[in-house]
PDB file of C-alpha atoms in Angstrom:
ATOM      1  CA  ILE I   1      63.832  89.560  51.851  1.00 71.00           C
ATOM      2  CA  GLU I   2      60.443  88.470  50.533  1.00 74.00           C
ATOM      3  CA  GLN I   3      60.695  85.216  52.507  1.00 78.00           C
ATOM      4  CA  LEU I   4      60.801  87.307  55.700  1.00 79.00           C
ATOM      5  CA  LYS I   5      57.557  89.054  54.671  1.00 80.00           C
ATOM      6  CA  PRO I   6      58.457  92.395  56.214  1.00 80.00           C
ATOM      7  CA  ASP I   7      55.797  95.068  56.634  1.00 86.00           C
ATOM      8  CA  VAL I   8      58.446  97.706  56.116  1.00 87.00           C
ATOM      9  CA  ILE I   9      62.203  97.823  55.568  1.00 84.00           C
ATOM     10  CA  TRP I  10      63.922 100.479  57.657  1.00 83.00           C
ATOM     11  CA  ILE I  11      67.502 101.481  56.894  1.00 81.00           C
ATOM     12  CA  THR I  12      68.676 103.336  59.987  1.00 80.00           C
ATOM     13  CA  ASN I  13      71.578 105.071  58.270  1.00 78.00           C
ATOM     14  CA  LEU I  14      71.779 104.808  54.525  1.00 75.00           C
ATOM     15  CA  GLN I  15      75.247 106.358  54.514  1.00 73.00           C
ATOM     16  CA  GLU I  16      76.978 103.578  56.406  1.00 69.00           C
ATOM     17  CA  GLY I  17      79.654 101.459  54.813  1.00 63.00           C
ATOM     18  CA  TRP I  18      82.444 103.868  54.012  1.00 65.00           C
ATOM     19  CA  HIS I  19      84.592 103.012  57.052  1.00 64.00           C
ATOM     20  CA  ASP I  20      83.024  99.701  57.950  1.00 64.00           C
ATOM     21  CA  GLU I  21      81.521  96.672  56.298  1.00 66.00           C
ATOM     22  CA  SER I  22      77.895  97.767  56.417  1.00 69.00           C
ATOM     23  CA  VAL I  23      75.877  97.119  53.317  1.00 68.00           C
ATOM     24  CA  THR I  24      73.073  99.524  52.522  1.00 75.00           C
ATOM     25  CA  SER I  25      71.099  99.817  49.334  1.00 77.00           C
ATOM     26  CA  VAL I  26      67.587 100.408  48.113  1.00 78.00           C
ATOM     27  CA  GLY I  27      66.086  98.579  45.158  1.00 70.00           C
ATOM     28  CA  LYS I  28      68.842  96.037  44.566  1.00 68.00           C
ATOM     29  CA  LEU I  29      66.717  93.216  45.970  1.00 71.00           C
ATOM     30  CA  LYS I  30      63.099  92.682  45.023  1.00 72.00           C
ATOM     31  CA  SER I  31      60.620  93.573  47.734  1.00 73.00           C
ATOM     32  CA  ILE I  32      57.058  94.765  47.904  1.00 77.00           C
ATOM     33  CA  ALA I  33      57.593  96.221  51.378  1.00 82.00           C
ATOM     34  CA  PRO I  34      58.020  99.985  51.520  1.00 86.00           C
ATOM     35  CA  VAL I  35      61.572 101.155  52.265  1.00 87.00           C
ATOM     36  CA  CYS I  36      62.189 103.846  54.857  1.00 90.00           C
ATOM     37  CA  SER I  37      65.687 105.290  55.111  1.00 89.00           C
ATOM     38  CA  CYS I  38      67.352 107.782  57.409  1.00 89.00           C
ATOM     39  CA  LEU I  39      69.258 110.511  55.595  1.00 89.00           C
ATOM     40  CA  HIS I  40      70.698 112.851  58.210  1.00 87.00           C
ATOM     41  CA  ASP I  41      71.501 115.654  55.793  1.00 89.00           C
ATOM     42  CA  VAL I  42      72.956 116.486  52.399  1.00 91.00           C
ATOM     43  CA  ILE I  43      75.793 118.699  53.661  1.00 88.00           C
ATOM     44  CA  PRO I  44      78.259 117.120  51.187  1.00 89.00           C
ATOM     45  CA  LEU I  45      76.065 118.358  48.329  1.00 90.00           C
ATOM     46  CA  GLN I  46      76.219 121.875  49.737  1.00 89.00           C
ATOM     47  CA  PHE I  47      80.009 121.781  50.137  1.00 88.00           C
ATOM     48  CA  GLU I  48      81.138 119.484  47.330  1.00 88.00           C
ATOM     49  CA  ASP I  49      84.570 121.120  47.080  1.00 88.00           C
ATOM     50  CA  LYS I  50      85.281 120.147  50.667  1.00 83.00           C
ATOM     51  CA  TYR I  51      83.558 116.783  51.113  1.00 83.00           C
ATOM     52  CA  LEU I  52      83.353 115.195  47.666  1.00 86.00           C
ATOM     53  CA  VAL I  53      86.795 115.715  46.130  1.00 83.00           C
ATOM     54  CA  THR I  54      88.175 112.210  46.660  1.00 80.00           C
ATOM     55  CA  HIS I  55      87.128 108.688  45.803  1.00 80.00           C
ATOM     56  CA  ILE I  56      84.274 109.068  48.311  1.00 84.00           C
ATOM     57  CA  ARG I  57      82.395 111.045  45.628  1.00 89.00           C
ATOM     58  CA  SER I  58      81.111 108.038  43.640  1.00 87.00           C
ATOM     59  CA  TRP I  59      80.240 106.162  46.857  1.00 85.00           C
ATOM     60  CA  TYR I  60      78.299 109.176  48.169  1.00 88.00           C
ATOM     61  CA  PHE I  61      76.368 109.718  44.941  1.00 90.00           C
ATOM     62  CA  GLU I  62      75.466 106.025  44.867  1.00 88.00           C
ATOM     63  CA  LYS I  63      74.000 106.413  48.379  1.00 88.00           C
ATOM     64  CA  ILE I  64      72.089 109.499  47.238  1.00 90.00           C
ATOM     65  CA  GLU I  65      70.583 107.488  44.371  1.00 91.00           C
ATOM     66  CA  PHE I  66      69.521 104.843  46.895  1.00 87.00           C
ATOM     67  CA  ALA I  67      67.936 107.545  49.041  1.00 90.00           C
ATOM     68  CA  LYS I  68      65.923 108.728  46.056  1.00 92.00           C
ATOM     69  CA  LYS I  69      64.556 105.177  45.625  1.00 89.00           C
ATOM     70  CA  SER I  70      63.262 105.094  49.218  1.00 90.00           C
ATOM     71  CA  ASP I  71      59.535 105.347  49.759  1.00 91.00           C
ATOM     72  CA  LEU I  72      60.024 107.478  52.860  1.00 93.00           C
ATOM     73  CA  LEU I  73      62.995 109.391  54.262  1.00 93.00           C
ATOM     74  CA  PHE I  74      63.597 110.350  57.873  1.00 93.00           C
ATOM     75  CA  THR I  75      65.808 113.351  58.595  1.00 93.00           C
ATOM     76  CA  LEU I  76      66.780 115.390  61.651  1.00 89.00           C
ATOM     77  CA  SER I  77      65.524 118.920  61.029  1.00 91.00           C
ATOM     78  CA  GLU I  78      63.207 121.045  58.920  1.00 94.00           C
ATOM     79  CA  TYR I  79      66.288 122.568  57.305  1.00 93.00           C
ATOM     80  CA  SER I  80      67.604 119.136  56.286  1.00 93.00           C
ATOM     81  CA  LYS I  81      64.150 118.210  54.991  1.00 95.00           C
ATOM     82  CA  GLN I  82      64.047 121.292  52.783  1.00 96.00           C
ATOM     83  CA  GLU I  83      67.580 120.650  51.478  1.00 94.00           C
ATOM     84  CA  ILE I  84      66.735 117.008  50.715  1.00 94.00           C
ATOM     85  CA  CYS I  85      63.537 117.978  48.895  1.00 96.00           C
ATOM     86  CA  ASP I  86      65.225 120.761  46.935  1.00 95.00           C
ATOM     87  CA  ARG I  87      68.474 119.023  46.040  1.00 94.00           C
ATOM     88  CA  LEU I  88      67.127 115.503  45.447  1.00 94.00           C
ATOM     89  CA  LYS I  89      63.752 116.563  44.060  1.00 94.00           C
ATOM     90  CA  PHE I  90      62.194 114.279  46.672  1.00 94.00           C
ATOM     91  CA  PRO I  91      58.482 114.810  47.474  1.00 95.00           C
ATOM     92  CA  GLU I  92      58.029 116.823  50.680  1.00 95.00           C
ATOM     93  CA  GLU I  93      55.224 114.569  51.878  1.00 96.00           C
ATOM     94  CA  ASN I  94      57.659 111.621  51.829  1.00 95.00           C
ATOM     95  CA  VAL I  95      60.209 113.213  54.168  1.00 95.00           C
ATOM     96  CA  LEU I  96      59.551 113.097  57.908  1.00 94.00           C
ATOM     97  CA  VAL I  97      61.490 115.105  60.464  1.00 93.00           C
ATOM     98  CA  VAL I  98      62.501 113.101  63.527  1.00 89.00           C
ATOM     99  CA  PRO I  99      64.583 115.403  65.741  1.00 82.00           C
ATOM    100  CA  CYS I 100      67.441 114.014  67.808  1.00 76.00           C
ATOM    101  CA  SER I 101      66.345 113.814  71.392  1.00 70.00           C
ATOM    102  CA  TYR I 102      65.957 111.424  74.233  1.00 65.00           C
ATOM    103  CA  ARG I 103      63.483 110.675  76.974  1.00 64.00           C
ATOM    104  CA  ASN I 104      64.960 111.808  80.237  1.00 66.00           C
ATOM    105  CA  ASP I 105      62.912 109.300  82.229  1.00 65.00           C
ATOM    106  CA  MET I 106      64.515 106.385  80.319  1.00 62.00           C
ATOM    107  CA  PHE I 107      68.135 107.223  81.095  1.00 61.00           C
ATOM    108  CA  PHE I 108      70.171 106.766  84.229  1.00 58.00           C
ATOM    109  CA  LYS I 109      70.085 109.933  86.270  1.00 60.00           C
ATOM    110  CA  ARG I 110      73.231 110.927  88.064  1.00 61.00           C
ATOM    111  CA  GLU I 111      73.474 113.818  90.426  1.00 62.00           C
ATOM    112  CA  ALA I 112      76.407 115.898  89.300  1.00 55.00           C
ATOM    113  CA  SER I 113      77.395 119.488  89.106  1.00 55.00           C
ATOM    114  CA  SER I 114      78.354 120.971  85.767  1.00 56.00           C
ATOM    115  CA  ARG I 115      81.604 122.009  87.490  1.00 58.00           C
ATOM    116  CA  THR I 116      82.560 118.368  87.935  1.00 58.00           C
ATOM    117  CA  ILE I 117      81.707 117.512  84.339  1.00 59.00           C
ATOM    118  CA  ILE I 118      83.329 120.523  82.626  1.00 63.00           C
ATOM    119  CA  PRO I 119      86.605 121.418  84.368  1.00 61.00           C
ATOM    120  CA  GLY I 120      87.180 125.139  84.738  1.00 62.00           C
ATOM    121  CA  LEU I 121      83.495 126.010  84.682  1.00 63.00           C
ATOM    122  CA  PHE I 122      82.672 128.014  87.776  1.00 61.00           C
ATOM    123  CA  ASP I 123      79.008 128.654  87.300  1.00 60.00           C
ATOM    124  CA  GLU I 124      75.908 126.573  86.712  1.00 68.00           C
ATOM    125  CA  LYS I 125      74.601 128.940  84.015  1.00 77.00           C
ATOM    126  CA  PHE I 126      76.133 128.824  80.542  1.00 81.00           C
ATOM    127  CA  PHE I 127      75.459 128.514  76.826  1.00 82.00           C
ATOM    128  CA  LEU I 128      76.523 125.072  75.645  1.00 82.00           C
ATOM    129  CA  TYR I 129      77.449 124.058  72.098  1.00 83.00           C
ATOM    130  CA  VAL I 130      77.989 120.349  71.481  1.00 81.00           C
ATOM    131  CA  GLY I 131      79.210 119.248  68.071  1.00 81.00           C
ATOM    132  CA  GLY I 132      82.009 119.377  65.573  1.00 79.00           C
ATOM    133  CA  ALA I 133      83.868 122.424  64.332  1.00 79.00           C
ATOM    134  CA  ASP I 134      83.232 121.903  60.625  1.00 77.00           C
ATOM    135  CA  GLU I 135      82.914 125.182  58.762  1.00 76.00           C
ATOM    136  CA  HIS I 136      79.228 124.625  57.988  1.00 73.00           C
ATOM    137  CA  LYS I 137      78.486 124.485  61.728  1.00 78.00           C
ATOM    138  CA  ASN I 138      79.131 128.247  61.722  1.00 80.00           C
ATOM    139  CA  LEU I 139      80.853 128.409  65.101  1.00 86.00           C
ATOM    140  CA  ARG I 140      82.476 131.687  64.096  1.00 86.00           C
ATOM    141  CA  ALA I 141      79.014 133.319  64.014  1.00 87.00           C
ATOM    142  CA  LEU I 142      78.094 131.756  67.358  1.00 89.00           C
ATOM    143  CA  ILE I 143      81.258 133.074  68.986  1.00 89.00           C
ATOM    144  CA  GLN I 144      80.775 136.513  67.424  1.00 91.00           C
ATOM    145  CA  ALA I 145      77.131 136.605  68.541  1.00 92.00           C
ATOM    146  CA  HIS I 146      78.151 135.753  72.108  1.00 92.00           C
ATOM    147  CA  ALA I 147      80.785 138.504  71.980  1.00 93.00           C
ATOM    148  CA  LEU I 148      78.072 141.019  71.006  1.00 94.00           C
ATOM    149  CA  LEU I 149      76.100 140.343  74.171  1.00 93.00           C
ATOM    150  CA  PRO I 150      76.421 142.892  76.967  1.00 93.00           C
ATOM    151  CA  PRO I 151      79.469 142.101  79.141  1.00 91.00           C
ATOM    152  CA  ASP I 152      77.345 141.252  82.193  1.00 91.00           C
ATOM    153  CA  ILE I 153      75.422 138.620  80.192  1.00 89.00           C
ATOM    154  CA  GLN I 154      78.674 137.215  78.781  1.00 88.00           C
ATOM    155  CA  ASP I 155      79.967 136.934  82.332  1.00 86.00           C
ATOM    156  CA  ASP I 156      76.752 135.406  83.660  1.00 85.00           C
ATOM    157  CA  PHE I 157      76.438 132.963  80.743  1.00 86.00           C
ATOM    158  CA  PRO I 158      79.838 131.900  79.417  1.00 86.00           C
ATOM    159  CA  LEU I 159      79.919 130.127  76.053  1.00 86.00           C
ATOM    160  CA  VAL I 160      81.132 126.551  76.430  1.00 83.00           C
ATOM    161  CA  LEU I 161      82.115 124.632  73.285  1.00 83.00           C
ATOM    162  CA  VAL I 162      82.354 120.846  73.521  1.00 80.00           C
ATOM    163  CA  GLY I 163      83.231 118.496  70.683  1.00 79.00           C
ATOM    164  CA  LYS I 164      85.761 117.460  68.084  1.00 74.00           C
ATOM    165  CA  ASP I 165      88.178 120.238  67.099  1.00 73.00           C
ATOM    166  CA  VAL I 166      86.234 122.989  68.901  1.00 69.00           C
ATOM    167  CA  ALA I 167      89.433 124.274  70.533  1.00 68.00           C
ATOM    168  CA  ALA I 168      90.543 125.523  67.106  1.00 64.00           C
ATOM    169  CA  ALA I 169      87.248 127.391  66.709  1.00 60.00           C
ATOM    170  CA  GLU I 170      87.723 129.202  70.012  1.00 57.00           C
ATOM    171  CA  GLY I 171      90.513 131.230  68.436  1.00 55.00           C
ATOM    172  CA  HIS I 172      88.017 133.016  66.149  1.00 48.00           C
TER     173      HIS I 172
END
């Protein structure tokens, strides 16, 4: 790495390599360049009984140790930042929040109605959830909160869930 003389080493996703052949580490090779790593969250540390009960446990904790050796961590939300700082004892000033987003002007724009994209949707107004149905996503609370809205608002703004396994969550 030193022969490349990098100004900085950026690891875009430190937790790669479980299902593929990516190699990610911090501190195994000598470098004077600062290391910046992306650590999306520490959800497995919050729900160890669910996510860290198999042989993935040692792999995950190795990645966490690498994260702790980074000079700077990027994460996706203030909540994740706080969890990383609290659980890893990582200095707050060395964790930057970079929210997931995109620049609309950089992407291909296609004229389309939401009705053509989401079959069965009859209105242009709705609440949209996009993501997985893991328990920590708290879809049950979202569905219950929507059900507490006045009936006219529920009718005017249906709740649309899109993502892996969300059909199972709709039964709550």
